[in-house]
Short mmCIF file of C-alpha atoms in Angstrom, two decimals:
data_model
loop_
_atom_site.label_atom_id
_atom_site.label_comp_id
_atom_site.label_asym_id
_atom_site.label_seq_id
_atom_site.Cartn_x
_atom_site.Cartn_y
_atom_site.Cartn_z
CA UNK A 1 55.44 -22.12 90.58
CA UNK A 2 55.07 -20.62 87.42
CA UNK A 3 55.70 -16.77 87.00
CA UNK A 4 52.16 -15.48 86.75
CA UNK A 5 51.56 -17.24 90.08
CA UNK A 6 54.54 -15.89 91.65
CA UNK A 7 53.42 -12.32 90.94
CA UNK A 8 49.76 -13.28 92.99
CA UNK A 9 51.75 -14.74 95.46
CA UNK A 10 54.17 -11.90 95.97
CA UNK A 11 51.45 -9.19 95.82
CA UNK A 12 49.77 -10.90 98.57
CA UNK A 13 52.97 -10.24 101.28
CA UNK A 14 53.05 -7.63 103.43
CA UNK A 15 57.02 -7.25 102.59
CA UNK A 16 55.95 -6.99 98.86
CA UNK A 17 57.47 -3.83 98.44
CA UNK A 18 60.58 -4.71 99.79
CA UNK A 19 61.14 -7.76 97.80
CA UNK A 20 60.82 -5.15 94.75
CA UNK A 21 63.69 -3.77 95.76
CA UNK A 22 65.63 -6.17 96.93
CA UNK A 23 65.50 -7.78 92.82
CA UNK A 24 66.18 -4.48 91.85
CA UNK A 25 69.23 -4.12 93.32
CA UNK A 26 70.27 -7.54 91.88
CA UNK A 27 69.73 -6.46 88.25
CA UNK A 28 71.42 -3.27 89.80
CA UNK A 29 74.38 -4.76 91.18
CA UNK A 30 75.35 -8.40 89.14
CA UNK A 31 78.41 -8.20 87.10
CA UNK A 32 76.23 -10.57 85.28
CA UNK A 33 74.67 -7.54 83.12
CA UNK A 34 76.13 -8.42 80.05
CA UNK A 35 72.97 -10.48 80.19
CA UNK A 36 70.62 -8.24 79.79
CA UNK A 37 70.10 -7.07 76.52
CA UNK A 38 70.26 -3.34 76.69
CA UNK A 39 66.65 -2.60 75.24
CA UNK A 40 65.71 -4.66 78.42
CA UNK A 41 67.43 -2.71 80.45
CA UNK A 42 65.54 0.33 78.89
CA UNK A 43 62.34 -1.61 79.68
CA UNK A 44 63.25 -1.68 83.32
CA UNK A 45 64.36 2.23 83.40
CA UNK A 46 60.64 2.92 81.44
CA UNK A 47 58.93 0.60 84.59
CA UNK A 48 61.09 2.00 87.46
CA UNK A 49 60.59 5.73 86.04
CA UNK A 50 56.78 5.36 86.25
CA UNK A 51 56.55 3.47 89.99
CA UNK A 52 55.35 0.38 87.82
CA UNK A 53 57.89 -2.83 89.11
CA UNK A 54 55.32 -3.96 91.35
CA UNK A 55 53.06 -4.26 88.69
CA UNK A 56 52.61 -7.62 86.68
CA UNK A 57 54.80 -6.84 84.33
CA UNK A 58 57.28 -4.83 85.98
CA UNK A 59 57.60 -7.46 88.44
CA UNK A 60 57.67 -10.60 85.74
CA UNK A 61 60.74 -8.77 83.85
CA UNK A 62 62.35 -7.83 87.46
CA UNK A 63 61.84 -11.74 87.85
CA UNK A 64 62.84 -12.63 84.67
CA UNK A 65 66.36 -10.39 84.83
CA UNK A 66 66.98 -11.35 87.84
CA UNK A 67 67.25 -15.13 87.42
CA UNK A 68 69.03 -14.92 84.52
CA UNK A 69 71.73 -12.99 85.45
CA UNK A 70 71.94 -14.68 89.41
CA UNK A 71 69.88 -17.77 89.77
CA UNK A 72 71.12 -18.30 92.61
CA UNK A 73 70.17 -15.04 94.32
CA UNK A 74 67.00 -15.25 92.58
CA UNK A 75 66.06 -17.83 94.68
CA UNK A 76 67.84 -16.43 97.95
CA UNK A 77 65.79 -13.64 97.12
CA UNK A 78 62.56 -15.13 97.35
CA UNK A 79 63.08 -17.49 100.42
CA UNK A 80 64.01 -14.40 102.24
CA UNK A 81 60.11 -13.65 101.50
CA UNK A 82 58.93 -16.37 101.90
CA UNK A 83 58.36 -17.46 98.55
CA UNK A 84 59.92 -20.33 95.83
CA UNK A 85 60.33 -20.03 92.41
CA UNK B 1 73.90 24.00 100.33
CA UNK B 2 72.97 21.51 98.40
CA UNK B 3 73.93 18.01 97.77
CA UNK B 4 74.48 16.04 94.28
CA UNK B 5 76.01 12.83 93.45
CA UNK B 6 78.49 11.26 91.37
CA UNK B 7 77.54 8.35 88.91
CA UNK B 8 80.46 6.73 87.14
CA UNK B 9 79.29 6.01 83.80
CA UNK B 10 81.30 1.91 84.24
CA UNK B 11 77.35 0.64 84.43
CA UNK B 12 75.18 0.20 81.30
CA UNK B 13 72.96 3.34 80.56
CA UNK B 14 69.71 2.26 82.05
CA UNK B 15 71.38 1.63 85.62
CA UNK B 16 72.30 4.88 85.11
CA UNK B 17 69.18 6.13 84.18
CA UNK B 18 67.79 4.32 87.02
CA UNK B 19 70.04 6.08 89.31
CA UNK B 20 70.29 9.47 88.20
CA UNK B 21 65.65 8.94 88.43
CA UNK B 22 66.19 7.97 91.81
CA UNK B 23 68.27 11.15 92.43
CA UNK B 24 65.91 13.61 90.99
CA UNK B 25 63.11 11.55 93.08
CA UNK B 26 65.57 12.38 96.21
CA UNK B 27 65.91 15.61 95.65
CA UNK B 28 69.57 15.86 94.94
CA UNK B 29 70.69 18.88 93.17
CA UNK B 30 72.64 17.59 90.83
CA UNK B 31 74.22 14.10 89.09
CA UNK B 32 78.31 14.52 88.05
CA UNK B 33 79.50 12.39 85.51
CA UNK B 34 82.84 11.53 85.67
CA UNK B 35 85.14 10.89 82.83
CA UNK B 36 87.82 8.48 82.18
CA UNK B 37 88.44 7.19 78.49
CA UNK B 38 88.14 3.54 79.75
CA UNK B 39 84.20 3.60 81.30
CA UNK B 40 81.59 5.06 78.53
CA UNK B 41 81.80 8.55 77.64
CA UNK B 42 80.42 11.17 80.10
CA UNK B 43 79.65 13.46 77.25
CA UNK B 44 77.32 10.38 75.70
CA UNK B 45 76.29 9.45 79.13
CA UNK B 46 75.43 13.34 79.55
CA UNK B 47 73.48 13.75 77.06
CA UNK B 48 71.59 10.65 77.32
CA UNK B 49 70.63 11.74 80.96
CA UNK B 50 69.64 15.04 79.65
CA UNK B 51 66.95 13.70 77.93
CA UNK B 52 65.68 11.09 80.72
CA UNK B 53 65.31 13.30 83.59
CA UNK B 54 63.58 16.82 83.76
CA UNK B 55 64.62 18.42 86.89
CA UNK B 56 68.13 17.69 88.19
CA UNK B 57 71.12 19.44 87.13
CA UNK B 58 73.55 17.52 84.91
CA UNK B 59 77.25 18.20 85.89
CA UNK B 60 79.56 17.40 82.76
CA UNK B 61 83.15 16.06 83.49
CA UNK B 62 85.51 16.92 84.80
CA UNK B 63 87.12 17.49 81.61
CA UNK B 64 90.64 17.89 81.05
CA UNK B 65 92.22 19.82 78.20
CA UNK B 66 94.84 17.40 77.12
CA UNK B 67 92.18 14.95 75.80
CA UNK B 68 89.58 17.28 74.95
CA UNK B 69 90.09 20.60 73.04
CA UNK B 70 88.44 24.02 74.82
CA UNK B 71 86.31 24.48 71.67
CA UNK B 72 85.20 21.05 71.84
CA UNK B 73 84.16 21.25 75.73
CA UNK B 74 82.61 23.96 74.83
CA UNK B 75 80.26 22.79 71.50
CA UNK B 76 79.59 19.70 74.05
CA UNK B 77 78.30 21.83 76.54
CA UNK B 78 76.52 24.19 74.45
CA UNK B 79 74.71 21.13 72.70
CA UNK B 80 73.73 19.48 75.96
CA UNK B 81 72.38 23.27 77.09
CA UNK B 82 69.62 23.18 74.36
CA UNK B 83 68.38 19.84 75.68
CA UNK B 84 68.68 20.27 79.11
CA UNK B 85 68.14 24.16 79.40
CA UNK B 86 69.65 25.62 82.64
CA UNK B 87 70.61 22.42 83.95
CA UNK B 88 74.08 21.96 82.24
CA UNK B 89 77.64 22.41 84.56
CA UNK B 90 80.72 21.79 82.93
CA UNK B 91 83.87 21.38 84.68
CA UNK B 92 87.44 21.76 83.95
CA UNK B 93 90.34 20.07 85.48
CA UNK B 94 94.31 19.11 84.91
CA UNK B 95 92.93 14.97 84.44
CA UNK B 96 94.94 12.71 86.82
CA UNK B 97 98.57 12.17 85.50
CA UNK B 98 98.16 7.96 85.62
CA UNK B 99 95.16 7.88 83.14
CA UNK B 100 96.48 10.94 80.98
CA UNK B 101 99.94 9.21 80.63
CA UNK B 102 97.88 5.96 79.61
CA UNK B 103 96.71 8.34 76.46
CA UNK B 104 99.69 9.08 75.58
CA UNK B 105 99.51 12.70 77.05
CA UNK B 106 101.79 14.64 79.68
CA UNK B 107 100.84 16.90 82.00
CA UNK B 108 102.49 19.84 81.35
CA UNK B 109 101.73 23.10 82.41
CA UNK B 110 98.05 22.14 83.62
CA UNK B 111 97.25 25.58 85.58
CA UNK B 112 98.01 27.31 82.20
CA UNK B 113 96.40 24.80 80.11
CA UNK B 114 93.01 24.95 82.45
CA UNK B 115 93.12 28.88 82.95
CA UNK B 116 93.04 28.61 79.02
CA UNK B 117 90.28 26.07 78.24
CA UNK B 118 88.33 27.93 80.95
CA UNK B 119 88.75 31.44 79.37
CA UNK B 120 88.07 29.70 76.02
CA UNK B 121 85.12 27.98 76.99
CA UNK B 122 83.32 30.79 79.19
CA UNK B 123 84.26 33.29 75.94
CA UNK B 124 82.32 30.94 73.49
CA UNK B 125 79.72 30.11 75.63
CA UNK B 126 78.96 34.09 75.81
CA UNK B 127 78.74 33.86 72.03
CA UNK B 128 82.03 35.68 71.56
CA UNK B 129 85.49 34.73 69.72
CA UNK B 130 88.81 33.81 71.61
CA UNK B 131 90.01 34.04 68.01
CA UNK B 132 89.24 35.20 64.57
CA UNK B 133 87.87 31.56 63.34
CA UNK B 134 87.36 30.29 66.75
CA UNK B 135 83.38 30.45 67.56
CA UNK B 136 80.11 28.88 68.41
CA UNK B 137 77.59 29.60 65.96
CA UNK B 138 74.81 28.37 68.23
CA UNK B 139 73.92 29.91 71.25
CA UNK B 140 73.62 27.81 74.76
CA UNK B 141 69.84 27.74 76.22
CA UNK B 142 70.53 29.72 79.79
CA UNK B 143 73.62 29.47 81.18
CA UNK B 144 76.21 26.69 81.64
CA UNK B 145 78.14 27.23 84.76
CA UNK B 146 81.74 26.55 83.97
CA UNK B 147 83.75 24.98 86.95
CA UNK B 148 87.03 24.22 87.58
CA UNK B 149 88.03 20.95 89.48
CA UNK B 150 91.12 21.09 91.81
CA UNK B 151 93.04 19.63 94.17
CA UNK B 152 96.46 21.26 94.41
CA UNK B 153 96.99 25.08 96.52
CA UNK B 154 97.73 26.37 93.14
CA UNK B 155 95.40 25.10 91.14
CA UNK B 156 92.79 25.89 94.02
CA UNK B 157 94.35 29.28 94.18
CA UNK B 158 93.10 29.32 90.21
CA UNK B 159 89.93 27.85 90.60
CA UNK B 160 88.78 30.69 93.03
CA UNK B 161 90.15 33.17 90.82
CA UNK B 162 88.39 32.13 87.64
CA UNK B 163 85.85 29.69 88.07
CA UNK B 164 81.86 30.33 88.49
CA UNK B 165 82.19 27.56 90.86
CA UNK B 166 84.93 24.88 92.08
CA UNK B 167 85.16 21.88 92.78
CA UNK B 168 87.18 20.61 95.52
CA UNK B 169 87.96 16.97 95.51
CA UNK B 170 89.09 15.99 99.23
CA UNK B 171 87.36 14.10 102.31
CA UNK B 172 90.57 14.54 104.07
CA UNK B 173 89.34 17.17 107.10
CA UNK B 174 92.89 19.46 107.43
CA UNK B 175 93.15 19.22 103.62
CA UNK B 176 89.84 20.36 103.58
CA UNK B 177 89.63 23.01 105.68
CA UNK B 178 93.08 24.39 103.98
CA UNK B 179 91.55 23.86 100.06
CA UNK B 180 88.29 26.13 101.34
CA UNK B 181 90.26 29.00 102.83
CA UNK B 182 92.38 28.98 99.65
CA UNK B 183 89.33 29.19 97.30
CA UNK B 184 87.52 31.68 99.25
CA UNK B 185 90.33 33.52 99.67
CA UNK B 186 91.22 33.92 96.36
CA UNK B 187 87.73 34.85 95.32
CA UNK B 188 87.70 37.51 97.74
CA UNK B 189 90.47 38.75 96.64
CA UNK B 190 89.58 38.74 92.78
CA UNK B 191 86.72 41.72 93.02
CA UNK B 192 85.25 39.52 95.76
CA UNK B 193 83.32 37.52 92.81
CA UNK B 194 80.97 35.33 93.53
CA UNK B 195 82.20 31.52 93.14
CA UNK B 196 80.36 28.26 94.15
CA UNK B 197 81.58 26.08 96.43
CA UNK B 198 81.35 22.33 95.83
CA UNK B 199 83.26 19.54 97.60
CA UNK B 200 83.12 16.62 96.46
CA UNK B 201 83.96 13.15 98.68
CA UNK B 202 83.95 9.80 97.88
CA UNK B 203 81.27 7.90 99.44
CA UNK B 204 80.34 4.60 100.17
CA UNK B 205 77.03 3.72 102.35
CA UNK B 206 76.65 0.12 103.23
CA UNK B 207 75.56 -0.89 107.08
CA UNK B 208 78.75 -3.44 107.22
CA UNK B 209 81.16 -0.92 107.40
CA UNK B 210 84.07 -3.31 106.17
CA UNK B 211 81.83 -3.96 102.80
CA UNK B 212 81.72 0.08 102.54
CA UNK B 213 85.53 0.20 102.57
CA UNK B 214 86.06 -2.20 100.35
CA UNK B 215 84.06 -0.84 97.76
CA UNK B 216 85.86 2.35 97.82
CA UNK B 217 89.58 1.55 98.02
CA UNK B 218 89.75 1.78 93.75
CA UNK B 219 88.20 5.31 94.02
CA UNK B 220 90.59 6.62 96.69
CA UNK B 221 93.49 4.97 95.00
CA UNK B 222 93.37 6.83 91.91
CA UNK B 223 92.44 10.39 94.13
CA UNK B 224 95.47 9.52 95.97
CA UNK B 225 97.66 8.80 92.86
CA UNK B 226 96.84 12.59 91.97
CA UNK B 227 97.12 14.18 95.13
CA UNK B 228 100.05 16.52 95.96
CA UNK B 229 103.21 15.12 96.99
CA UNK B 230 103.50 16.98 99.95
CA UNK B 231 99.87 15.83 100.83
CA UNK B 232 100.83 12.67 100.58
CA UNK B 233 103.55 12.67 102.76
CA UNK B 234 101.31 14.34 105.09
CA UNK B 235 98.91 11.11 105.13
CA UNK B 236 102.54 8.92 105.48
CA UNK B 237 101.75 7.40 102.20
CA UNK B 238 104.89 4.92 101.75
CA UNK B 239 106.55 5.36 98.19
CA UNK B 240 106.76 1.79 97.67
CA UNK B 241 102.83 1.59 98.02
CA UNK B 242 102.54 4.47 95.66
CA UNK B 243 104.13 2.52 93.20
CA UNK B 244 102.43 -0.52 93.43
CA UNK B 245 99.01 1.45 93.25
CA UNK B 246 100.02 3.11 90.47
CA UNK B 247 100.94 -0.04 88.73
CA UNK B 248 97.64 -1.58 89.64
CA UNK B 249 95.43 1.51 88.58
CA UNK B 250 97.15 1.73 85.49
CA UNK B 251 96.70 -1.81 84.41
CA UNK B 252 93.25 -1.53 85.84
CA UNK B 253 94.11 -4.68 88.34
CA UNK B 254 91.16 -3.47 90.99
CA UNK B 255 91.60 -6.47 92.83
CA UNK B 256 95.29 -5.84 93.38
CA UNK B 257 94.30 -2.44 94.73
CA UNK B 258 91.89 -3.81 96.97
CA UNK B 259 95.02 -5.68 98.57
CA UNK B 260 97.63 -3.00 98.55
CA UNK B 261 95.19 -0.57 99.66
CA UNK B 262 95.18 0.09 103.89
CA UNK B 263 92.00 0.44 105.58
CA UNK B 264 92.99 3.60 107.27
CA UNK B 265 94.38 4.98 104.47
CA UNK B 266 90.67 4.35 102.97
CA UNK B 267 88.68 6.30 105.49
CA UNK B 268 91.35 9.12 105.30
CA UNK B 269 90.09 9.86 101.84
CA UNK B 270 86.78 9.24 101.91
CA UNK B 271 83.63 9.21 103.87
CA UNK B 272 83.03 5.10 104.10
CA UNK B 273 80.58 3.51 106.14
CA UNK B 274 76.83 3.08 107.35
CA UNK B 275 74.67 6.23 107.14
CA UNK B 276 75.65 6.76 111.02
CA UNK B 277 78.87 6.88 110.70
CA UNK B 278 78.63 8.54 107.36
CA UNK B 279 76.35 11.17 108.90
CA UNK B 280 78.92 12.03 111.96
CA UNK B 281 81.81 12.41 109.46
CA UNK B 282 79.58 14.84 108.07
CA UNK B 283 79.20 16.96 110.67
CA UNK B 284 82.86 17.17 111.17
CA UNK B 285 83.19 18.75 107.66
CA UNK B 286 83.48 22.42 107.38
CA UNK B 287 79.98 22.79 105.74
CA UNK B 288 79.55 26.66 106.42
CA UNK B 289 82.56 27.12 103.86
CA UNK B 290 80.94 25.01 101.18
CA UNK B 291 77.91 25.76 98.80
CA UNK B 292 77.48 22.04 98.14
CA UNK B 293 78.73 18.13 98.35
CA UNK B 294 79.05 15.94 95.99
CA UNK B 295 79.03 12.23 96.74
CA UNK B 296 81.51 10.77 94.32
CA UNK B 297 81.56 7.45 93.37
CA UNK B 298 80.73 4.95 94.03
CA UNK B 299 78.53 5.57 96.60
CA UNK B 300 78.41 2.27 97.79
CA UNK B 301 77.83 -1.14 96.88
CA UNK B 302 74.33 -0.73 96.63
CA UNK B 303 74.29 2.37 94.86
CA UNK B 304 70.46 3.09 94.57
CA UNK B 305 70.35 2.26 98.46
CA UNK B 306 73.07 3.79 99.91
CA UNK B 307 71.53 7.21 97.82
CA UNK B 308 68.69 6.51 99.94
CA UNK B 309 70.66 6.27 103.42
CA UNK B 310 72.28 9.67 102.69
CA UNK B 311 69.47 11.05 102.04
CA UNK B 312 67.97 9.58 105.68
CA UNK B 313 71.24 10.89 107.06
CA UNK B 314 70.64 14.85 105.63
CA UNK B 315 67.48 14.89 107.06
CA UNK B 316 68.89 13.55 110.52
CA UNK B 317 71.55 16.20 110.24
CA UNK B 318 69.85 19.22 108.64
CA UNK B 319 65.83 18.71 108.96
CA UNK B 320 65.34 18.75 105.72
CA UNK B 321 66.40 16.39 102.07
CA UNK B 322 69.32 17.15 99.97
CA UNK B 323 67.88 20.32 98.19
CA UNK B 324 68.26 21.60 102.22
#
């Protein structure tokens, strides 16, 4: 599934909000951040500061951080939901 | 009272950001940023902060003045004043003797060297000289609460006396309980001055209570490694284990701490666990001496959540969110 149709099929859950927040405590957590470049990071801050990650493109970069720095989670992440990559 | 937390500038700047926005959204009083030459600098981190939040108080330090020279803390704080104005704390302390021998410095004489850098800093800060060439030839924007961190009787005894506020670093309930009637004694007894009251704990909110611990043994071993000797014969720390931790912490070897490090000994030190139990070790603590907590690092291992559990658990136990 590519990313833009992730974020329509995410938006449609009920527990939308929730998988939100569960990738942002990923990118919060991974010792893995050496992977995110730190203007990224920034970008993410800018998002989160203005209630915007469940938005398209808060969500696609939340996506997109996320399964760089823990693939594996990424995908743990969205099964818990309900959802594949 | 009021309730703040600790962020240990070890994460990137944006997770910081991220956390100290999700503290201001809370309703916390206050973010503390702790320093220790090997994370980034809480001076940088400070100021960064300062101009990425509007509301929430910015606690700088605690500093200590072997590494960092009284007209320096106070040109830091001044600066970060005129950014953030009325939302600067700075706060003094004697540094913890593992990471100051690391520098290459020795403690000596730390309740004369703080009772200095405080005078020093609260004289500039007014806009007036502790010396002829010693000055600040800018002015701070409202004022910049100077505290003094402590842990010791006599250090506490000196914290009360000269502070605008303390800080009191123990979870430790008898400890506790004897470090408050210390400070407020010796604020009573110095013109009865007003002084601020803030304890600060290490916390860490997780609902497995086992994860909780884990994540805080590193924090409570380097509290414990500056604790009073008596106090730590008090809590039947073994010198052998003392040793050990110290070697660990010094060589930064977390992992090794998380081994040597006893559960109990954990949860002596610190307030580790999920929100409930977190919430009834609360109401043990002697809140009606303290203006404030601070929950130091690291919070937990989901920092962003467990800032959200406390905050559940204050309004179980008061009624009301952090700002109370």
């Amino acid at each position: 599934m590519g990313q833009k149709d992730l974020y329509s099929a995410a938006r449609r859950r009920p527990d939308f909000t929730e998988l939100v927040e569960d990738l942002l405590d990923v990118v919060l957590t991974t010792y893995s951040h050496h992977l995110i470049d730190p203007a990224e990071g920034e970008s993410l801050a800018d998002l989160y500061e203005r209630g915007a990650l469940g938005e398209r493109e808060g969500f696609e970069l939340l996506c997109d951080l996320v399964r760089r720095t823990e693939p594996q989670k990424f995908l743990e992440v969205l099964r818990r939901h309900g959802l594949e990559a | 009272m009021r309730f703040s937390v600790e962020l240990v500038p070890k994460e990137p700047f944006w997770r910081l950001r991220v956390y100290a926005i999700t503290a201001e959204r809370l309703g916390y009083s206050a973010v503390w940023l702790s320093e220790h030459f090997f994370n980034r600098s809480s001076v940088v981190t400070s100021t960064y902060l300062a101009l990425r939040t509007r509301t929430i108080s910015i606690g700088l330090g605690v500093l200590n003045p072997y590494a960092f020279n009284p007209l320096t803390m106070a040109q830091f704080a001044a600066s970060l004043a005129e950014l953030a104005p009325g939302r600067i704390m700075l706060s003094i302390g004697a540094g913890d003797p593992v990471t100051l021998s690391a520098m290459g410095y020795e403690q000596r004489e730390p309740l004369r060297r703080v009772e200095e850098a405080v005078r020093t800093v609260r004289t500039l800060l007014a806009g007036d000289r502790p010396s002829v060439s010693a000055r600040l030839d800018f002015r701070p924007q409202g004022p910049v609460p100077v505290y003094v961190a402590a842990q010791g009787m006599k250090m506490l005894e000196l914290a009360g006396r000269i502070g605008d506020g303390v800080l009191v670093n123990s979870a430790n309930l008898p400890f506790l309980e004897e470090s408050l009637k210390v400070v407020r004694r010796s604020a009573s007894s110095s013109g009865g001055k007003r002084v601020d009251v803030e304890v600060e704990v290490l916390t860490s909110v997780h609902e497995e209570r086992a994860k909780a611990v884990k994540t805080v043994k590193p924090y409570v071993a380097v509290v414990l490694l500056g604790l009073p000797g008596s106090w730590r014969e008090r809590l039947g720390v073994r010198e052998e284990l003392l040793a050990d931790l110290r070697e660990a912490v010094s060589r930064g070897e977390w992992l090794r701490v998380h081994e040597l490090m006893p559960d109990d000994l954990a949860l002596s030190l610190s307030l580790a666990g999920s929100g409930v139990d977190v919430a009834r070790a609360l109401s043990e603590l002697p809140l009606e001496m303290m203006d404030g907590l601070v929950f130091g690092g690291p919070l937990g291992p989901y920092p962003r959540r467990a800032m959200l559990e406390l905050r559940r658990s204050l309004s179980e136990l008061f009624g009301k969110g952090p700002r109370g």
